[in-house]
Amino acid sequence: MKKTYKYRLLGNKGIFNRADNWLNLCRRLYNAGLEQRMSVYRQNKSHISCYDQMKQLPDLKDGFPEYSEVGSQVLQDVLERLDKAYQGFFRRIKNGNGKAGFPRFRGKDRYDSFTLKQSGWKLDGKHLAIAKVGKFKLRLSRPIEGNIKTITVRREATGKWYVCFSCDNVSEKKLPKSDRVVGIDVGIKSFLVDSEGNKIDNPQHLRQSERLLRRRQRTLCRRIKSSHGRCKARLLVAKAHEKVANQRNDFLHKAANHYVANYGVICIEDLNIKGMVRNHNLAKSISDTSWGKFFVLLTYKAEEAGRKVVKVPRFEPTSKMCSACGAINQDLTLNDRQWICKSCGTLHDRDYNSAKNVCRVGQTLQELTYENAQSVS
Ligand SMILES: [Zn+2]
């Protein structure tokens, strides 16, 4: 299994200045590589490959000695990223995407990470040494497992630095088998409601930080372009963003862990997250993003633990069907938080009832796939 571990990097000013300098050199190389690709195409309608560009790196170091300070793998990675940007562009053209988005030149502050592969760095306890940059101190919140394939050092908008270790061969942590099945529905008021009647709300501190973020974003919009005040406002927005993201991550991890730890099969409504995020209502889009992230976390945590996540296709009557007798109560509106089934008289909480439906449908789907698998083998 693959896994990425992210840690905060600490160090003195000098080391971050050198890392900043690397980013700047990488950015210049990226732009030069892009310029070269464009001019080769302009002159003879042909393409220069990533490999050919890499072969020119020694010449670059002769002409611009400052590049000898940067690890060769880091420079190769810059050209690989450029190549990926090109491939993405051609793929989008081929797929007939209206806005193919030609690779762009990167302005100052628009290049914020560099990547190393097997060499040029060393991890020693709580220290990460990168050749020609120096020794960072790591805030090692959890141990790294598996084999480290690449490391990426990143400067975030808040000015804080992080490192990501991408590992493979991370051993899975299977949990003991569980027969418990649960259905989860997106609550309208709560973050989610499950088929056992539990509600999980967005934590209060997260809502507070989201309000702070919105306030700061409004301030930023009012500041005059390229003024000092705007610069300051942008940093404040970045800091609020980071806080919201951290608190939200924490909350989502805990919620996902809870379901993976307690249930063998987790049924969840398959929402069209992408379509929803385009919504321009900010508060709405924040909750949709959370939901999408929750879904991703739940899926990979379940996989790691040997648990199942069943996506239940969205179907109209989820909220209108009575989970007790199956009757569909057509005339319900979004405002009916509670309702009484006309056919059997059961009193329902809207979200709880939907969760029970998701659970039942998910269980049926799960049994069908299981039977299919049996009859194939
Ligand atoms: Zn009923």
CSV table of C-alpha atoms and ligand atoms in Angstrom, one decimal:
chain,number,residue,atom,x,y,z
A,1,MET,CA,0.0,0.0,0.0
A,2,LYS,CA,1.1,3.5,-0.7
A,3,LYS,CA,1.0,6.3,1.8
A,4,THR,CA,2.2,9.9,2.2
A,5,TYR,CA,3.5,11.3,5.5
A,6,LYS,CA,3.6,15.0,6.0
A,7,TYR,CA,5.6,16.9,8.7
A,8,ARG,CA,6.4,20.4,9.6
A,9,LEU,CA,10.0,21.5,9.0
A,10,LEU,CA,11.8,23.7,11.4
A,11,GLY,CA,15.2,25.3,11.2
A,12,ASN,CA,17.0,28.6,11.2
A,13,LYS,CA,16.6,31.5,8.8
A,14,GLY,CA,19.7,30.5,6.7
A,15,ILE,CA,18.4,27.1,5.8
A,16,PHE,CA,15.0,28.5,4.7
A,17,ASN,CA,16.7,31.2,2.7
A,18,ARG,CA,18.7,28.5,0.9
A,19,ALA,CA,15.5,26.4,0.3
A,20,ASP,CA,13.8,29.6,-1.0
A,21,ASN,CA,16.7,30.1,-3.4
A,22,TRP,CA,16.2,26.5,-4.7
A,23,LEU,CA,12.6,27.2,-5.4
A,24,ASN,CA,13.5,30.3,-7.3
A,25,LEU,CA,16.1,28.5,-9.4
A,26,CYS,CA,13.7,25.7,-10.0
A,27,ARG,CA,11.1,28.2,-11.1
A,28,ARG,CA,13.5,29.9,-13.5
A,29,LEU,CA,14.4,26.5,-15.0
A,30,TYR,CA,10.8,25.7,-15.4
A,31,ASN,CA,10.2,28.9,-17.3
A,32,ALA,CA,13.3,28.5,-19.4
A,33,GLY,CA,12.3,24.9,-20.2
A,34,LEU,CA,8.9,26.1,-21.3
A,35,GLU,CA,10.4,28.9,-23.4
A,36,GLN,CA,12.7,26.4,-25.1
A,37,ARG,CA,9.8,24.0,-25.9
A,38,MET,CA,7.8,26.9,-27.3
A,39,SER,CA,10.6,28.2,-29.5
A,40,VAL,CA,11.5,24.8,-30.8
A,41,TYR,CA,7.9,24.4,-31.8
A,42,ARG,CA,7.8,27.9,-33.4
A,43,GLN,CA,11.0,27.3,-35.4
A,44,ASN,CA,10.5,23.8,-36.8
A,45,LYS,CA,7.1,22.6,-35.6
A,46,SER,CA,8.7,19.8,-33.7
A,47,HIS,CA,8.9,18.9,-30.0
A,48,ILE,CA,11.9,18.6,-27.7
A,49,SER,CA,11.5,15.7,-25.3
A,50,CYS,CA,11.9,15.8,-21.6
A,51,TYR,CA,14.9,13.5,-21.9
A,52,ASP,CA,16.6,15.9,-24.4
A,53,GLN,CA,16.1,18.8,-22.0
A,54,MET,CA,17.6,16.8,-19.2
A,55,LYS,CA,20.7,16.1,-21.3
A,56,GLN,CA,21.3,19.8,-21.4
A,57,LEU,CA,21.4,20.2,-17.6
A,58,PRO,CA,25.2,20.0,-17.5
A,59,ASP,CA,25.5,22.9,-20.0
A,60,LEU,CA,23.1,24.9,-17.8
A,61,LYS,CA,25.4,24.4,-14.9
A,62,ASP,CA,28.3,25.6,-16.9
A,63,GLY,CA,26.5,28.7,-18.0
A,64,PHE,CA,24.9,29.5,-14.7
A,65,PRO,CA,27.1,28.2,-11.9
A,66,GLU,CA,24.4,28.9,-9.2
A,67,TYR,CA,22.7,25.8,-10.5
A,68,SER,CA,25.5,23.6,-9.3
A,69,GLU,CA,24.1,24.4,-5.8
A,70,VAL,CA,20.9,22.5,-6.6
A,71,GLY,CA,20.7,18.7,-6.6
A,72,SER,CA,20.6,17.1,-10.1
A,73,GLN,CA,17.5,15.1,-9.2
A,74,VAL,CA,15.7,18.2,-8.2
A,75,LEU,CA,16.4,19.8,-11.6
A,76,GLN,CA,15.4,16.7,-13.4
A,77,ASP,CA,12.1,16.7,-11.5
A,78,VAL,CA,11.4,20.3,-12.6
A,79,LEU,CA,11.7,19.2,-16.3
A,80,GLU,CA,9.5,16.2,-15.5
A,81,ARG,CA,6.8,18.5,-14.0
A,82,LEU,CA,7.0,20.6,-17.2
A,83,ASP,CA,6.6,17.5,-19.3
A,84,LYS,CA,3.6,16.4,-17.2
A,85,ALA,CA,2.0,19.8,-17.7
A,86,TYR,CA,2.5,19.4,-21.5
A,87,GLN,CA,1.1,15.9,-21.5
A,88,GLY,CA,-1.9,17.1,-19.6
A,89,PHE,CA,-2.4,19.9,-22.1
A,90,PHE,CA,-2.3,17.4,-25.1
A,91,ARG,CA,-4.6,15.0,-23.3
A,92,ARG,CA,-7.1,17.7,-22.7
A,93,ILE,CA,-7.0,18.7,-26.4
A,94,LYS,CA,-7.4,15.1,-27.5
A,95,ASN,CA,-10.5,14.7,-25.2
A,96,GLY,CA,-11.9,17.8,-26.9
A,97,ASN,CA,-11.9,19.8,-23.7
A,98,GLY,CA,-12.8,23.4,-24.5
A,99,LYS,CA,-10.3,25.0,-22.2
A,100,ALA,CA,-7.2,23.0,-22.7
A,101,GLY,CA,-5.0,25.4,-20.7
A,102,PHE,CA,-1.5,25.7,-22.2
A,103,PRO,CA,1.3,25.3,-19.5
A,104,ARG,CA,1.9,28.7,-18.0
A,105,PHE,CA,5.0,30.6,-17.0
A,106,ARG,CA,5.4,30.6,-13.2
A,107,GLY,CA,5.5,34.0,-11.6
A,108,LYS,CA,7.2,34.7,-8.3
A,109,ASP,CA,5.6,32.7,-5.5
A,110,ARG,CA,4.0,30.4,-8.1
A,111,TYR,CA,6.5,27.6,-7.6
A,112,ASP,CA,6.4,26.3,-4.1
A,113,SER,CA,7.9,22.8,-3.9
A,114,PHE,CA,10.9,20.7,-5.0
A,115,THR,CA,11.2,16.9,-5.1
A,116,LEU,CA,14.1,14.6,-4.4
A,117,LYS,CA,14.2,10.8,-5.2
A,118,GLN,CA,16.6,8.3,-3.7
A,119,SER,CA,19.6,10.5,-3.1
A,120,GLY,CA,20.7,13.9,-1.9
A,121,TRP,CA,18.9,13.6,1.4
A,122,LYS,CA,19.2,11.7,4.7
A,123,LEU,CA,16.7,11.1,7.4
A,124,ASP,CA,18.3,10.7,10.8
A,125,GLY,CA,15.9,10.4,13.7
A,126,LYS,CA,14.3,13.8,14.0
A,127,HIS,CA,16.6,15.5,11.4
A,128,LEU,CA,16.3,15.7,7.7
A,129,ALA,CA,19.5,16.7,6.0
A,130,ILE,CA,19.3,17.8,2.4
A,131,ALA,CA,22.7,18.2,0.6
A,132,LYS,CA,23.6,21.8,0.0
A,133,VAL,CA,20.6,23.1,1.9
A,134,GLY,CA,21.3,21.9,5.4
A,135,LYS,CA,19.7,20.1,8.3
A,136,PHE,CA,16.0,20.6,9.1
A,137,LYS,CA,14.4,19.6,12.3
A,138,LEU,CA,11.3,17.5,11.8
A,139,ARG,CA,8.2,17.6,13.9
A,140,LEU,CA,7.7,13.8,13.7
A,141,SER,CA,4.1,13.4,14.7
A,142,ARG,CA,3.9,9.8,13.6
A,143,PRO,CA,6.4,7.2,12.5
A,144,ILE,CA,7.2,6.7,8.8
A,145,GLU,CA,6.5,3.2,7.5
A,146,GLY,CA,7.4,1.4,4.3
A,147,ASN,CA,10.1,2.5,1.8
A,148,ILE,CA,10.5,6.2,1.0
A,149,LYS,CA,10.3,6.7,-2.7
A,150,THR,CA,10.4,10.5,-3.0
A,151,ILE,CA,10.5,13.5,-0.7
A,152,THR,CA,8.8,16.8,-1.5
A,153,VAL,CA,9.7,20.0,0.4
A,154,ARG,CA,7.0,22.6,0.2
A,155,ARG,CA,6.6,26.3,1.2
A,156,GLU,CA,3.0,27.1,2.0
A,157,ALA,CA,1.3,30.4,1.6
A,158,THR,CA,1.6,31.0,5.3
A,159,GLY,CA,5.4,30.9,5.0
A,160,LYS,CA,5.6,27.6,6.9
A,161,TRP,CA,7.6,24.7,5.4
A,162,TYR,CA,6.6,21.1,5.2
A,163,VAL,CA,8.0,17.8,3.9
A,164,CYS,CA,6.0,15.0,2.4
A,165,PHE,CA,7.5,11.5,2.3
A,166,SER,CA,5.8,9.3,-0.4
A,167,CYS,CA,6.2,5.6,0.7
A,168,ASP,CA,5.2,2.3,-0.8
A,169,ASN,CA,5.1,-1.2,0.8
A,170,VAL,CA,3.4,0.2,3.8
A,171,SER,CA,1.8,-2.7,5.6
A,172,GLU,CA,-2.0,-2.8,5.9
A,173,LYS,CA,-3.5,-2.8,9.3
A,174,LYS,CA,-6.4,-5.2,9.0
A,175,LEU,CA,-9.0,-5.0,11.8
A,176,PRO,CA,-10.9,-8.0,13.1
A,177,LYS,CA,-13.9,-8.9,11.0
A,178,SER,CA,-17.2,-7.1,11.8
A,179,ASP,CA,-20.7,-7.9,10.6
A,180,ARG,CA,-22.1,-4.5,11.6
A,181,VAL,CA,-23.5,-2.5,8.7
A,182,VAL,CA,-24.1,1.3,8.8
A,183,GLY,CA,-25.7,3.8,6.4
A,184,ILE,CA,-24.5,7.4,6.3
A,185,ASP,CA,-26.5,10.3,5.0
A,186,VAL,CA,-25.4,13.9,4.5
A,187,GLY,CA,-27.3,15.9,7.1
A,188,ILE,CA,-28.7,19.2,6.2
A,189,LYS,CA,-28.2,20.6,9.7
A,190,SER,CA,-25.6,18.2,11.0
A,191,PHE,CA,-22.5,17.1,9.1
A,192,LEU,CA,-23.9,13.6,8.9
A,193,VAL,CA,-26.5,11.3,10.3
A,194,ASP,CA,-26.1,7.5,10.4
A,195,SER,CA,-28.7,4.7,10.3
A,196,GLU,CA,-28.3,4.1,14.1
A,197,GLY,CA,-29.5,7.6,14.7
A,198,ASN,CA,-26.2,9.2,15.6
A,199,LYS,CA,-25.5,12.7,14.4
A,200,ILE,CA,-22.1,14.2,13.9
A,201,ASP,CA,-22.0,18.0,13.8
A,202,ASN,CA,-19.4,20.3,12.4
A,203,PRO,CA,-17.4,21.3,15.5
A,204,GLN,CA,-18.0,24.8,16.9
A,205,HIS,CA,-14.4,25.9,16.6
A,206,LEU,CA,-14.3,24.9,13.0
A,207,ARG,CA,-17.4,27.0,12.2
A,208,GLN,CA,-15.7,29.9,14.1
A,209,SER,CA,-12.6,29.7,12.0
A,210,GLU,CA,-14.6,29.5,8.8
A,211,ARG,CA,-16.4,32.7,9.7
A,212,LEU,CA,-13.0,34.3,10.4
A,213,LEU,CA,-11.8,33.1,7.0
A,214,ARG,CA,-14.8,34.6,5.2
A,215,ARG,CA,-14.3,37.9,7.0
A,216,ARG,CA,-10.7,38.1,6.1
A,217,GLN,CA,-11.4,37.1,2.5
A,218,ARG,CA,-13.8,40.1,2.3
A,219,THR,CA,-11.1,42.4,3.7
A,220,LEU,CA,-8.7,41.1,1.1
A,221,CYS,CA,-11.1,41.9,-1.7
A,222,ARG,CA,-11.3,45.5,-0.6
A,223,ARG,CA,-7.5,46.1,-0.5
A,224,ILE,CA,-5.9,47.8,-3.4
A,225,LYS,CA,-3.8,45.6,-5.7
A,226,SER,CA,-0.1,45.3,-5.0
A,227,SER,CA,-0.4,47.5,-1.9
A,228,HIS,CA,1.3,46.7,1.4
A,229,GLY,CA,-2.2,46.3,3.0
A,230,ARG,CA,-3.1,43.7,0.5
A,231,CYS,CA,0.0,41.8,1.1
A,232,LYS,CA,-0.8,41.7,4.8
A,233,ALA,CA,-4.4,40.7,4.2
A,234,ARG,CA,-3.3,37.9,1.9
A,235,LEU,CA,-1.1,36.4,4.6
A,236,LEU,CA,-4.0,36.6,7.1
A,237,VAL,CA,-6.2,34.8,4.7
A,238,ALA,CA,-3.6,32.1,4.2
A,239,LYS,CA,-3.3,31.7,7.9
A,240,ALA,CA,-7.0,31.4,8.4
A,241,HIS,CA,-7.2,29.0,5.5
A,242,GLU,CA,-4.5,26.8,7.1
A,243,LYS,CA,-6.3,26.8,10.4
A,244,VAL,CA,-9.6,25.8,8.8
A,245,ALA,CA,-7.9,23.1,6.8
A,246,ASN,CA,-6.2,21.7,9.9
A,247,GLN,CA,-9.3,21.7,12.0
A,248,ARG,CA,-11.4,20.2,9.3
A,249,ASN,CA,-8.8,17.5,8.6
A,250,ASP,CA,-8.7,16.6,12.2
A,251,PHE,CA,-12.5,16.4,12.5
A,252,LEU,CA,-12.9,14.4,9.3
A,253,HIS,CA,-10.1,11.9,10.3
A,254,LYS,CA,-11.8,11.3,13.6
A,255,ALA,CA,-15.2,10.8,12.1
A,256,ALA,CA,-13.8,8.4,9.4
A,257,ASN,CA,-11.8,6.5,12.1
A,258,HIS,CA,-15.0,6.1,14.1
A,259,TYR,CA,-16.9,4.4,11.3
A,260,VAL,CA,-14.0,2.2,10.1
A,261,ALA,CA,-13.3,1.0,13.6
A,262,ASN,CA,-16.9,0.0,14.4
A,263,TYR,CA,-18.5,-1.3,11.2
A,264,GLY,CA,-17.6,-4.0,8.6
A,265,VAL,CA,-19.7,-2.4,5.8
A,266,ILE,CA,-20.2,1.3,5.5
A,267,CYS,CA,-22.9,2.5,3.0
A,268,ILE,CA,-22.7,6.0,1.8
A,269,GLU,CA,-24.7,8.0,-0.7
A,270,ASP,CA,-22.7,8.6,-3.9
A,271,LEU,CA,-23.0,12.3,-4.4
A,272,ASN,CA,-21.7,14.1,-7.4
A,273,ILE,CA,-19.1,16.0,-5.4
A,274,LYS,CA,-17.5,17.7,-8.5
A,275,GLY,CA,-20.8,19.0,-9.7
A,276,MET,CA,-21.6,20.3,-6.2
A,277,VAL,CA,-18.3,22.2,-5.6
A,278,ARG,CA,-19.1,24.5,-8.6
A,279,ASN,CA,-21.8,25.9,-6.4
A,280,HIS,CA,-21.0,29.6,-5.8
A,281,ASN,CA,-22.4,29.7,-2.3
A,282,LEU,CA,-19.2,29.7,-0.2
A,283,ALA,CA,-20.7,28.1,3.0
A,284,LYS,CA,-22.3,25.4,0.9
A,285,SER,CA,-19.1,24.7,-1.1
A,286,ILE,CA,-17.1,24.4,2.2
A,287,SER,CA,-19.5,21.7,3.4
A,288,ASP,CA,-19.4,20.0,0.1
A,289,THR,CA,-15.6,20.0,0.1
A,290,SER,CA,-15.6,18.5,3.6
A,291,TRP,CA,-18.0,15.8,2.4
A,292,GLY,CA,-15.8,14.9,-0.6
A,293,LYS,CA,-12.7,14.7,1.7
A,294,PHE,CA,-14.6,12.6,4.2
A,295,PHE,CA,-15.5,10.2,1.4
A,296,VAL,CA,-11.9,9.9,0.3
A,297,LEU,CA,-10.6,9.4,3.9
A,298,LEU,CA,-13.3,6.8,4.6
A,299,THR,CA,-12.5,4.9,1.5
A,300,TYR,CA,-8.7,4.6,2.0
A,301,LYS,CA,-9.0,4.0,5.8
A,302,ALA,CA,-11.5,1.2,5.1
A,303,GLU,CA,-9.2,-0.3,2.5
A,304,GLU,CA,-6.3,-0.3,4.9
A,305,ALA,CA,-8.4,-2.0,7.6
A,306,GLY,CA,-10.1,-4.5,5.3
A,307,ARG,CA,-13.5,-2.9,5.6
A,308,LYS,CA,-16.0,-2.2,2.8
A,309,VAL,CA,-17.4,1.1,1.7
A,310,VAL,CA,-20.5,0.7,-0.5
A,311,LYS,CA,-21.5,3.7,-2.7
A,312,VAL,CA,-25.2,3.9,-3.0
A,313,PRO,CA,-26.3,5.6,-6.2
A,314,ARG,CA,-28.3,8.7,-5.5
A,315,PHE,CA,-32.0,7.9,-5.9
A,316,GLU,CA,-34.8,10.3,-5.6
A,317,PRO,CA,-36.9,8.6,-2.8
A,318,THR,CA,-34.0,8.3,-0.3
A,319,SER,CA,-35.5,10.9,1.9
A,320,LYS,CA,-39.2,10.4,0.8
A,321,MET,CA,-39.3,6.6,1.3
A,322,CYS,CA,-40.5,5.4,4.7
A,323,SER,CA,-37.8,3.1,6.1
A,324,ALA,CA,-40.3,1.2,8.1
A,325,CYS,CA,-42.9,0.2,5.4
A,326,GLY,CA,-41.4,1.3,2.1
A,327,ALA,CA,-44.2,3.7,1.1
A,328,ILE,CA,-43.1,6.8,-0.7
A,329,ASN,CA,-44.4,10.0,0.7
A,330,GLN,CA,-44.3,12.2,-2.4
A,331,ASP,CA,-45.4,15.5,-1.0
A,332,LEU,CA,-42.5,16.0,1.5
A,333,THR,CA,-40.5,19.2,1.1
A,334,LEU,CA,-37.0,20.1,2.2
A,335,ASN,CA,-38.5,22.0,5.1
A,336,ASP,CA,-40.1,18.9,6.7
A,337,ARG,CA,-37.5,18.0,9.3
A,338,GLN,CA,-39.9,15.5,10.7
A,339,TRP,CA,-42.8,13.7,9.1
A,340,ILE,CA,-45.3,11.0,9.7
A,341,CYS,CA,-45.7,8.2,7.2
A,342,LYS,CA,-49.1,8.3,5.7
A,343,SER,CA,-49.2,4.6,5.2
A,344,CYS,CA,-47.9,3.2,8.5
A,345,GLY,CA,-48.0,6.2,10.8
A,346,THR,CA,-44.3,6.1,11.8
A,347,LEU,CA,-42.8,9.4,12.9
A,348,HIS,CA,-39.5,10.0,11.1
A,349,ASP,CA,-36.6,12.4,11.5
A,350,ARG,CA,-35.8,13.2,7.9
A,351,ASP,CA,-32.0,12.6,7.9
A,352,TYR,CA,-32.2,9.5,10.1
A,353,ASN,CA,-34.8,8.0,7.8
A,354,SER,CA,-32.6,8.6,4.8
A,355,ALA,CA,-29.6,7.1,6.5
A,356,LYS,CA,-31.6,3.9,7.2
A,357,ASN,CA,-32.6,3.8,3.5
A,358,VAL,CA,-29.0,4.2,2.4
A,359,CYS,CA,-28.0,1.4,4.8
A,360,ARG,CA,-30.7,-1.0,3.5
A,361,VAL,CA,-29.9,-0.3,-0.2
A,362,GLY,CA,-26.2,-0.5,0.4
A,363,GLN,CA,-26.6,-3.9,2.1
A,364,THR,CA,-28.6,-5.3,-0.8
A,365,LEU,CA,-25.9,-4.0,-3.3
A,366,GLN,CA,-23.2,-5.5,-1.2
A,367,GLU,CA,-24.9,-8.9,-1.0
A,368,LEU,CA,-25.5,-8.8,-4.8
A,369,THR,CA,-21.8,-8.1,-5.5
A,370,TYR,CA,-20.9,-10.9,-3.1
A,371,GLU,CA,-23.2,-13.4,-4.9
A,372,ASN,CA,-21.8,-12.3,-8.3
A,373,ALA,CA,-18.3,-12.9,-7.1
A,374,GLN,CA,-19.3,-16.3,-5.8
A,375,SER,CA,-20.9,-17.4,-9.1
A,376,VAL,CA,-18.0,-16.2,-11.2
A,377,SER,CA,-15.4,-18.1,-9.1
B,1,ZN,ZN,-44.4,3.8,6.5
